[in-house]
Every structure is written in C-alpha cells, then in structure tokens.
C-alpha cells in the first residue's frame, strides 16, 4: 500500500526486504523489529518488476524453491535424500502439494512444466505472484509488478491482485509510479516525493485533500490545474485576473496557489461573463468524457487549465474556440507559497461530493 | 543502387572466401596425411592424393609411438585442468561481478593483469617450485600451473554481470545463501559460457607443447603433442606424411567432440540463456 | 495514426519504413508506390520504442547524422573535406543550422552537447523526435514512443507530440497498444487485431460504433461489458435473464452478444425492480468517478459487468451489496455470434450523445 | 549466522590468496632477474636478492643480443597482425551477427570450428605455402598466417549481437548503407571489445615462440622471444639471471601499455558502452 513517486520507493522496498540496510530508523513487522535479520529470516516475499523468475527452472521448480530452502536442511536437499529418508520424502510431498495449491490460486496448473521463456508476460507475472505466496509470508512486497504488461492486461491483472490480496489477507506493500493503479488498488496510499513520504491516507483523502502541490499535481488524471493567486482581504483572486473567485475564511492575506480539479472547471460559451476568459488549446476525446485543455487569455505564463466535460458538451468545442471558464468556488484547493495545503480556507471544500 | 540479393550474394562470396582461407590449411593437413613422401615433396599443391599409398601413414604413425596412451594422458590433463579452473573461477568471478566489497576493483585489475603474463615469463619459477616439491614428471606438474585461469575469471565475470541483480535478490528472499545461489541459480545459467570456456581451455591445453616439454621426461606422461615430437627430429624430413597423420589423429578427438556438442554449443552461444 | 493490438503493428510499420518487405500488397505514399525503394530512399523517419539514439554521439551529432548522410556525398563526408572545399563548408553550416532549428522545436538547445546516457527518458524521447523531424520527411512513423516513459511524463509528452504534429503538418503513423493514447492523439485510428485491420475511423466512430466484439472490448476504459443474449421475436433478452431489455428493429432472431459501455449501466438500490439483479464485486475509486464491478446473480458464468458512476453515487456501494442494474436501452451495442456488429439493431443507438 | 562483515572478510582473504597465486611467479621472475647466479642456485626461495650484484643482469642481457631491435620487430608484427585481424574480423562478425543470409549458421559453425584448429596442425601447409611464394624469413611470414582470427570474429559477433537491431534500423532510415553503419555506428560501440581483443592478440603474438621459430632464420627479423632463445642454450645453465632480466625487459612494454590504458580498458570492460 505504498504510493507513487519518482524515486526512493524501490529503495524503501529493498530496505523492508532486508536487501539493503537503512541509514536510520527501524523496520518493524507486527510490532517486532526485524532490523538485524537477513532477507531469508524476515518471512517476506517480494515480486520484482522484472518478475525475476529463474529461467532455467520450470514453473514447478520456481514455485518449489522457496519451500525447499525453508523446509529442508542442506543435507535433505541433496537429490538422493528423498530415497533414503521417509521424512524427506514426506516433506517433498508436502511441498508438491503446496506448489499445486499456489498454482491453483493463480490458475497456472496447466503450465507447471513450462519454462518461463515459454510463458506470456501475464503468465510470468502470475508465476511471480505464486512464488511469492507459496510460502505464505507475513508481508508481500510488490515492486511495480504491472509495469511490464500491456495496458489491457494491466487492468485485468490489477483486479486479480486485489482479489488475491483480499483472499489471503496478508499485509501487502505495493509500489507503483502509476497513480491510477495506486488509487484503485490501495486501501491506504503513501505518496512518496523526493525520498520522503509526502502524504499517507486513503485514496479518497489524498484525492480530496492533497497535502501539498506535489501530491495535488501527481494524484488524479488529468492533473490538477494549479494557478497563482492571492488572498486580499478575505477574498481570493487570480494573479492577472479581474473578478474575485470566492470568499475565503480563516486564511491570512498573501500569495497562494489555487488548485482546481478538472471536474470542477465549468466551461461556458460566453467568454465575457466568466471569471476567466480562455482559448481552447486542444480537445481529447476519451469516450465517456472529453478533456479540454485551455489557455487563459489574460494570465500570461500561466500553465494550461484542464477541464473534464461530458462528450455532449465537449464535442461542440474545438481548438481555437474562445470560452469562459468558471471554477467551482466550493471545490478549490489552496496551497501556501511553500506548496503546503491551507486547510480551512475555502468554505464548502469538505462537502465537495455534493458539489461535484 | 545494387539490388539486395546481389549485395547478399557478394557478402556470401566474401565470407565464403574468408572461411576457405581458414579451412585451407586444415584441408592440406588432411591431404598430406594421406600422401606418400614422394608426392609431398613433388611440390604439387593439389588436395587429392595421386595414389593411395599414403594411407599407410596412419598405421605407421600408430606403430611408431603409443599414440593411444598419449591421447589418454591428454584427456586426463585437460579434464583435470578444466575441472579445477571451473571450481576456482566461478566463485571468484561471482564475487567480482556481484558482491560489493572493498578492493573489488583492485582485485579485478589484478585479474586483468594476470591475462597479460605469458607462461614463458613464469615458467622458470614454477618449474623450480615443482622441482622443490619433487612433483616434476607427473600429472600434477602438468595440471597444477593452470588451475587458476585469469581468462576464465574474466569470462565468467563478464557473463555474471549480465545476470540481473533482481534474480539474485529474489533468490536471497527465497532463502538461498550466497553459496546456494552460485550452485542453484548462477551455475546453470552459466552453462553456455562454461561450454565456450571449456572449448578454449581444452583446445589450448590439448595442443600445448611448451609446458609438457619442460616438465615431462617419461614417455608414460607424454601428452599428444609430445608424442608427435617423435616425428619431428631433424632427420625425419621424409616422414611428413606420418607426422600429418599423427597430427590428424590427435586433432580428431577435439573435432569429434565439437561436432557432437555442436548443436548445444552453438545454441548456447547464439541465444544466451537469460531471456525471461 | 495507427491503433493498437497485440501484434502485427510493428511489422506493419517496418514494412512502411522499408525495413522489411511485405508478402503481398503495395505501399503507396502520396499516391506513388514506394515498394521497391530501400529505407533511405523513402523519405520516411521513424521513432523507435527504445529511441535508438547512437550512444557514442552527442545529441548534436545524433541530430546531424541524417542530414550528413542525405546532403553530403561519400567524399564530402570525410573529416578534412570541410577545409578543402567551400561548398562542403557551406553545407556543413546549413546542417548545423537545421540541427539548431530542430533542437529548438523540441526545446533541447541546452542539451546539444550531452550524450544520450546523460539524458532522462523524456529528454531522450525528444532527441529521438528531433532526429526524426530534422530532415523534414514526408512520413513520420512512431512506434510506441511513450511506452518507456512514466505515466505522468507520458501525459505531457502526448500533448507535445500532438502539438508538434499539428505544427509540422506531416503525415504521421503512430503505433501504440494503449487505447487511451490512440483515442486522444489520433485523428483517425486503425484498430489492428490478429494481424489485420479490424476497424478504421475517427476515435468517436470507433468508440460509438465498434465494428466487432474485439474492437469493442479493446477500445474504451473500463472495457465494454459483453453479455450473451438473444433476439426473440424482435425483443432483446439476456440469456438467463427474465425481462426483455428492449425492442429491436431490423435484426433477425437468434443469439447475439450485447455490449454495454460502463457509462450506460444504471445502478439502483432496488435489486428486484431492475432487469438484472447483481452483487457488487469491488469498487474502484478514481477521483472524479467510481468504477463498480458487478456480478449478475442469475447469469451463471457471465463476465463481470462494469459500471461508471459519479463518486457521490458510487461511494455508497461497497463490495457485497446487492443492487439492481439497468442498461440504457438506447445505448446498447449488438454483435452477431461471429462478433460482427449488428448495425441498425437498437433504436436510438446513433444519438447516444444525447442519451448519455 | 556468520555476520556479514566476516563473510566479506573471508571472501577477501580467499580472493587475495588466489591473486597472490597468480602474481607469485611473476614476482619470482622479477626477483631472479636481479639475483646473481650463485644466489639463484643456492636454492633460497626468498624474493629479495641478498646482494645487488645481480643488477648487472640487465646490462649483460642488453649486451648479449640486440633486444631493442627485437622489441621493434615485436611491435611491427603485433601491430600488423592486430590491424589485419580487426579489418577482417569486424565486417565478418557484423555480417554473422546482424545480416540475414542463407548459410549464415553454417559459416558461423565453420568459425567456431576454426577456433579448434591449433597452429601446430596447420603450420606445415602454411610453411610450404609461404616457401612456395618465397616469403619465408620476412615480416609477411610472421604476420600473414594470423590475419584472420576465428577468435576475433567470435568475440565481435558476440558483442554485435547485443547491439539492438533498432539502432541499426534507425541508421538505415537515416540514410546509412551497411558499410557506413559498420564505420559510424558499430565500430565506435565496439571500442571496448576491440580493446579487450587487442590485449589478447598482442599478448599472444608478442610472446609467440612457435611460429617465429619456424619461419625466421635471420636475426634481423627476430621477435623478442626468439631473442631470448639465445639465452636458452643447454650450456647456458648459469645465465638464468640474464634470461630473467631479458624476459622482464620484453614483458615490460606489455605491462606498461596495460597500465597506461588500464583505466579506459577497465571502464570499457566493466560498464559496457551500450547503456542508453
């Protein structure tokens, strides 16, 4: 349940797994520190971005390896031990059963005797998952497990992983750079930025109350529009704009950054009457909705604004059209000059689900 | 524009000519081995012998020296050298390629440096050392100087660097120690590289003349090239045919082994084993 | 402007570029056949998935190479030719100017003396674009140019490429496996399936009137729900369902596949009254909308249904809830047992933009 | 569980011992080269000489044979061989790695086969061929037999296979012909491989004794090892010191060249040049 960033997250995962040691801080699992333990003593399983299947082993051998290493002593692992000792033979049978069970969970039973080379990307991904879950560890670490898959396959596999996680109930840390993946899969997201965690919360919290501009820009597609503005005597104004956008309570006067989600920008045909006059830059058709990129006429240097419209409204717009843009005053996000969220700033920001 | 098939054709001719250049001496060796002395010194460059008298070269060669004994020695020496080289080089190369420790680059620099030092330069000290331990004129003397091969370390290190770290990390999480990783993961992956190295090693030590000449005196330890030396006395000028026949006989095991392992070898070398 | 599929599209692109020769058919550019021509005579530029920048050359040299190869003869390319001949020196100056221009277009001027290794993924991608456009070819071929980029970077670059393409006005064939990319960037999409083109049309046409079930399933996110049904005496029924869904005109009786886009499934709390009773399987929160995956109660073996709701409505649902599902009868897609679209089947399917 | 630093320590000790094993003979060579004959045959294995008398070995060695002339010959022969090997091997390897034509696998099989054939086996036919064209006892005789190296073709082919096809396709679209691709794209990328091969080639031909011994008679064409042979007559048993000094002198250029190019070489070999 780790969220996205540019870098630092894979390192964090490797620290959790014990593959690298941290400079400071402590790693705890179920309340006990596992700091000094080597990877194999941590009871942690990890799925790597490249899957890291052993190419010279069949799927069955890939799945059996973690169990063989855990359950058999060095002597018992020798190839002839199975013949000599009944105990080893029994253990080997247990392992075979566990492998079959794990393969069943991810629907791989038919492919057990193939080598990784003979599998498709999605199948390899399932083998990697099965290898992680075969020994029922206390913690699953998933490092961008979907990034090598096709977009279409990714959506399916996403659902499968969520299902699996729910059925097994094991704590899972899922690292991804794709905010959509994080939003749909996680029960709690930690958004990592520049090596530290910028925000930790449920997808809803992070989407609706991003802690700073970096999180606001990162989470949500299309990205939140961020405009420069200022609070003058309790009234919010765009830098370069005329009309005040809304009243603000409980925030000091001064410059602010105003964040507006694409679904909270209303686009109207009358450019003059709206608070922001803008020109349509381009229109993206997404099937069920249309994303319109707008450039404000009187805000030089301001970034493009992005609005989400339904296809009916969006298709009447084309590049170059002059329109008016009206942000929903009850759904604005305010950030101070350092990028931190100003919290009680906009009246009505809390109940935006009604406003949307 | 030259059309494509024509370009392809010229390429094929060029490559064909190059490979002919390679194979021609080999063909001549075979040709000479079945020619009678008079024909060889007749100066004709034809590949086919005029008469079949020359076939007698083969029984003559076998009669003149215990070639089979020499072949057996060659087998023992090459196998011994190769086994030790692999045992020493693979863990060492794994360490140099994948483990982080202080001085790693220095050690690797020394290995590269080791590539440079010819056996000629170090032969005398090694000879004296062996003499000191009364090990001259034995299999040990033939095998021991070559057990650690800088080339093998270099080759395996280069290969191990292409093994993704994630694979090893994954094995560590699955509970393998470093030793188990080498045995279970890295070694099977290195099979094609090991095959390639085995060919280099066996060929060079099979054909090595310099070192056996120095340390071996008893004919019972003669390796194949030493056996051939018997045909090489200055007066034996008229025995080129037998010499070539003996050479063909001692080259034959290598060629046969190569042809037998060819398919696997070429596959391993061509594809690499790391996809997936 | 070629669209997505599992395979076959890269080969098509390589045939267009002249890197492979086709088994049958003819390649025409501006009406003239370019079949026999080798790659360099085709005046075609291609951006590869891996960018394929020359790693030992600086960005400047990378950009100059196509011009050097085109404009200078073999003799003039020799390093000292510049000194000896004024004509060559002039040509070299022209090339330098063209390189600067191309670098300016993609905002790379500052990086001209770096090597590809020193650039980020996005910068490399821009170098690859610049190298393609520096010699102003008649045809651009882009082979999944965004697939090596982060999700966030991808959205930005997408816009940049569209901008660039509009400014240059050159015909561009863009290959991708991501239907979202195709929908937003293309003026015409060719959907390739199993080695042949399944449908060719504008994004709107393909979204609203998919030619067969493969296209319907592939285009649009979330994927279209496809259910088995049949037409019995002009009335459309779900297999295993009770109530007829709608009247159908102009289609023969028989089994059909019914396609429903996520935005055309209404989810109501009363399971009994709706045509399909279903259980919520899981709920994906996407910020501005909520995707609900539903399993129909009385349709054993049917695939999950996917509905798109606004967050307000969606958040009251949780996994396990029993709900009623009512497809919008005017926005159904019908396919015959071979998967082909039945066209005039559902009254009102054409004007669904009003219905949505 | 052994703690990690201890594991690392044992590894370091093991690797250190291995590299000492490598370097020891080399160190002895240097040690002998500065020892007086009496000390060498005193049988002491100490590395440091007891007296400095042995330093005279160096001037003596230079006085006894025109070593500088031999070094110059060695340089010409090695440079000539290397240049031709690269010119022939690189296009051939490119063809084998990246162009599709009928018979490619067969040609590559022949190249691998060529790796097996020892110079000993082909020396006689080559000798006769050279004699036929009156080329014995010349630089040509020293260089010509080695101009096409199966090992070089093999090595470059292996490298070229790691060059992505997209890079070459891109160059083709940019207007390069196959020849231009080799010159402008493939060759610069192959620089580290070429460096590695250059070291192997130069070292082996610099130290080669077998072939020069066969084809060269005039001292003016003597290569360094032939020059050293002068010290190796059976009676010269008391001149080991001078022999070692001469050996040190002819090994020195290689070692110096390696140390000079070391950084670039190790970088090239360690990193590979294909990232990005």
Tab-separated table of N, CA, C and O in Angstrom, chain C residues 273-313:
chain	number	residue	atom	x	y	z
C	273	UNK	N	-36.554	-4.596	-8.797
C	273	UNK	CA	-37.258	-3.934	-9.881
C	273	UNK	C	-36.448	-3.892	-11.178
C	273	UNK	O	-37.005	-3.824	-12.260
C	274	UNK	N	-35.137	-3.956	-11.083
C	274	UNK	CA	-34.291	-3.762	-12.261
C	274	UNK	C	-34.225	-5.026	-13.107
C	274	UNK	O	-34.500	-6.122	-12.605
C	275	UNK	N	-33.875	-4.903	-14.379
C	275	UNK	CA	-33.817	-6.090	-15.240
C	275	UNK	C	-32.743	-7.092	-14.793
C	275	UNK	O	-32.883	-8.287	-15.002
C	276	UNK	N	-31.662	-6.624	-14.247
C	276	UNK	CA	-30.599	-7.532	-13.830
C	276	UNK	C	-30.323	-7.311	-12.352
C	276	UNK	O	-30.029	-6.189	-11.925
C	277	UNK	N	-30.437	-8.377	-11.557
C	277	UNK	CA	-30.049	-8.287	-10.154
C	277	UNK	C	-28.578	-8.667	-10.061
C	277	UNK	O	-28.135	-9.623	-10.703
C	278	UNK	N	-27.825	-7.922	-9.276
C	278	UNK	CA	-26.379	-8.167	-9.254
C	278	UNK	C	-25.817	-7.893	-7.875
C	278	UNK	O	-26.454	-7.261	-7.034
C	279	UNK	N	-24.582	-8.394	-7.637
C	279	UNK	CA	-23.867	-8.154	-6.402
C	279	UNK	C	-22.609	-7.353	-6.727
C	279	UNK	O	-21.958	-7.614	-7.747
C	280	UNK	N	-22.311	-6.366	-5.888
C	280	UNK	CA	-21.101	-5.572	-6.120
C	280	UNK	C	-19.895	-6.439	-5.794
C	280	UNK	O	-19.802	-7.009	-4.708
C	281	UNK	N	-18.964	-6.540	-6.719
C	281	UNK	CA	-17.760	-7.331	-6.505
C	281	UNK	C	-16.658	-6.465	-5.916
C	281	UNK	O	-16.138	-6.729	-4.850
C	282	UNK	N	-16.287	-5.407	-6.606
C	282	UNK	CA	-15.438	-4.420	-5.950
C	282	UNK	C	-15.624	-3.057	-6.578
C	282	UNK	O	-16.158	-2.926	-7.682
C	283	UNK	N	-15.159	-2.049	-5.858
C	283	UNK	CA	-15.391	-0.660	-6.235
C	283	UNK	C	-14.035	0.013	-6.387
C	283	UNK	O	-13.194	-0.078	-5.508
C	284	UNK	N	-13.810	0.630	-7.541
C	284	UNK	CA	-12.546	1.352	-7.761
C	284	UNK	C	-12.803	2.843	-7.707
C	284	UNK	O	-13.604	3.368	-8.482
C	285	UNK	N	-12.106	3.529	-6.838
C	285	UNK	CA	-12.259	4.979	-6.718
C	285	UNK	C	-11.242	5.653	-7.618
C	285	UNK	O	-10.048	5.414	-7.512
C	286	UNK	N	-11.695	6.476	-8.554
C	286	UNK	CA	-10.769	7.109	-9.481
C	286	UNK	C	-10.747	8.613	-9.309
C	286	UNK	O	-10.269	9.333	-10.175
C	287	UNK	N	-11.301	9.137	-8.243
C	287	UNK	CA	-11.273	10.580	-8.051
C	287	UNK	C	-12.560	11.198	-8.536
C	287	UNK	O	-13.490	11.412	-7.768
C	288	UNK	N	-12.619	11.461	-9.851
C	288	UNK	CA	-13.809	12.119	-10.375
C	288	UNK	C	-14.931	11.138	-10.670
C	288	UNK	O	-16.042	11.539	-10.993
C	289	UNK	N	-14.591	9.849	-10.598
C	289	UNK	CA	-15.624	8.874	-10.878
C	289	UNK	C	-15.298	7.586	-10.138
C	289	UNK	O	-14.202	7.411	-9.616
C	290	UNK	N	-16.293	6.705	-10.088
C	290	UNK	CA	-16.103	5.441	-9.400
C	290	UNK	C	-16.482	4.328	-10.363
C	290	UNK	O	-17.508	4.419	-11.043
C	291	UNK	N	-15.613	3.333	-10.477
C	291	UNK	CA	-15.900	2.194	-11.341
C	291	UNK	C	-16.371	1.047	-10.455
C	291	UNK	O	-15.684	0.677	-9.506
C	292	UNK	N	-17.539	0.523	-10.752
C	292	UNK	CA	-18.099	-0.557	-9.938
C	292	UNK	C	-18.129	-1.835	-10.770
C	292	UNK	O	-18.628	-1.841	-11.901
C	293	UNK	N	-17.544	-2.899	-10.219
C	293	UNK	CA	-17.564	-4.200	-10.887
C	293	UNK	C	-18.680	-5.026	-10.258
C	293	UNK	O	-18.736	-5.173	-9.044
C	294	UNK	N	-19.564	-5.559	-11.102
C	294	UNK	CA	-20.755	-6.232	-10.608
C	294	UNK	C	-20.811	-7.641	-11.155
C	294	UNK	O	-20.401	-7.898	-12.290
C	295	UNK	N	-21.325	-8.559	-10.358
C	295	UNK	CA	-21.560	-9.921	-10.827
C	295	UNK	C	-23.059	-10.159	-10.821
C	295	UNK	O	-23.722	-9.974	-9.800
C	296	UNK	N	-23.571	-10.536	-11.977
C	296	UNK	CA	-25.016	-10.750	-12.086
C	296	UNK	C	-25.393	-11.998	-11.294
C	296	UNK	O	-24.701	-13.014	-11.341
C	297	UNK	N	-26.486	-11.922	-10.568
C	297	UNK	CA	-26.875	-13.040	-9.702
C	297	UNK	C	-27.363	-14.236	-10.495
C	297	UNK	O	-27.054	-15.377	-10.188
C	298	UNK	N	-28.167	-13.956	-11.526
C	298	UNK	CA	-28.819	-15.079	-12.173
C	298	UNK	C	-28.237	-15.400	-13.547
C	298	UNK	O	-28.862	-16.067	-14.351
C	299	UNK	N	-27.040	-14.889	-13.826
C	299	UNK	CA	-26.398	-15.213	-15.092
C	299	UNK	C	-25.126	-15.989	-14.797
C	299	UNK	O	-24.040	-15.425	-14.742
C	300	UNK	N	-25.226	-17.282	-14.548
C	300	UNK	CA	-24.022	-18.027	-14.156
C	300	UNK	C	-23.025	-18.025	-15.300
C	300	UNK	O	-23.392	-18.169	-16.460
C	301	UNK	N	-21.776	-17.835	-14.981
C	301	UNK	CA	-20.734	-17.859	-15.995
C	301	UNK	C	-20.596	-16.583	-16.789
C	301	UNK	O	-19.701	-16.461	-17.615
C	302	UNK	N	-21.474	-15.618	-16.566
C	302	UNK	CA	-21.365	-14.370	-17.318
C	302	UNK	C	-20.179	-13.564	-16.790
C	302	UNK	O	-19.852	-13.637	-15.609
C	303	UNK	N	-19.514	-12.811	-17.669
C	303	UNK	CA	-18.402	-11.979	-17.189
C	303	UNK	C	-18.919	-10.869	-16.286
C	303	UNK	O	-20.107	-10.548	-16.277
C	304	UNK	N	-18.023	-10.307	-15.509
C	304	UNK	CA	-18.408	-9.214	-14.618
C	304	UNK	C	-18.886	-8.026	-15.440
C	304	UNK	O	-18.405	-7.783	-16.544
C	305	UNK	N	-19.861	-7.312	-14.866
C	305	UNK	CA	-20.307	-6.087	-15.510
C	305	UNK	C	-19.592	-4.913	-14.873
C	305	UNK	O	-19.263	-4.942	-13.683
C	306	UNK	N	-19.336	-3.888	-15.668
C	306	UNK	CA	-18.599	-2.732	-15.172
C	306	UNK	C	-19.441	-1.486	-15.384
C	306	UNK	O	-19.895	-1.229	-16.499
C	307	UNK	N	-19.666	-0.748	-14.317
C	307	UNK	CA	-20.454	0.478	-14.421
C	307	UNK	C	-19.622	1.657	-13.951
C	307	UNK	O	-18.773	1.531	-13.073
C	308	UNK	N	-19.863	2.815	-14.570
C	308	UNK	CA	-19.146	4.022	-14.203
C	308	UNK	C	-20.140	4.949	-13.501
C	308	UNK	O	-21.172	5.309	-14.068
C	309	UNK	N	-19.860	5.317	-12.278
C	309	UNK	CA	-20.770	6.154	-11.515
C	309	UNK	C	-20.035	7.396	-11.052
C	309	UNK	O	-18.809	7.438	-11.020
C	310	UNK	N	-20.795	8.421	-10.648
C	310	UNK	CA	-20.089	9.546	-10.043
C	310	UNK	C	-19.781	9.192	-8.588
C	310	UNK	O	-20.417	8.316	-7.999
C	311	UNK	N	-18.781	9.858	-8.006
C	311	UNK	CA	-18.319	9.443	-6.669
C	311	UNK	C	-19.443	9.482	-5.643
C	311	UNK	O	-19.503	8.666	-4.725
C	312	UNK	N	-20.318	10.445	-5.798
C	312	UNK	CA	-21.451	10.610	-4.904
C	312	UNK	C	-22.263	9.318	-4.822
C	312	UNK	O	-22.526	8.773	-3.744
C	313	UNK	N	-22.635	8.799	-5.993
C	313	UNK	CA	-23.442	7.582	-6.028
C	313	UNK	C	-22.587	6.361	-5.710
C	313	UNK	O	-23.016	5.444	-5.017
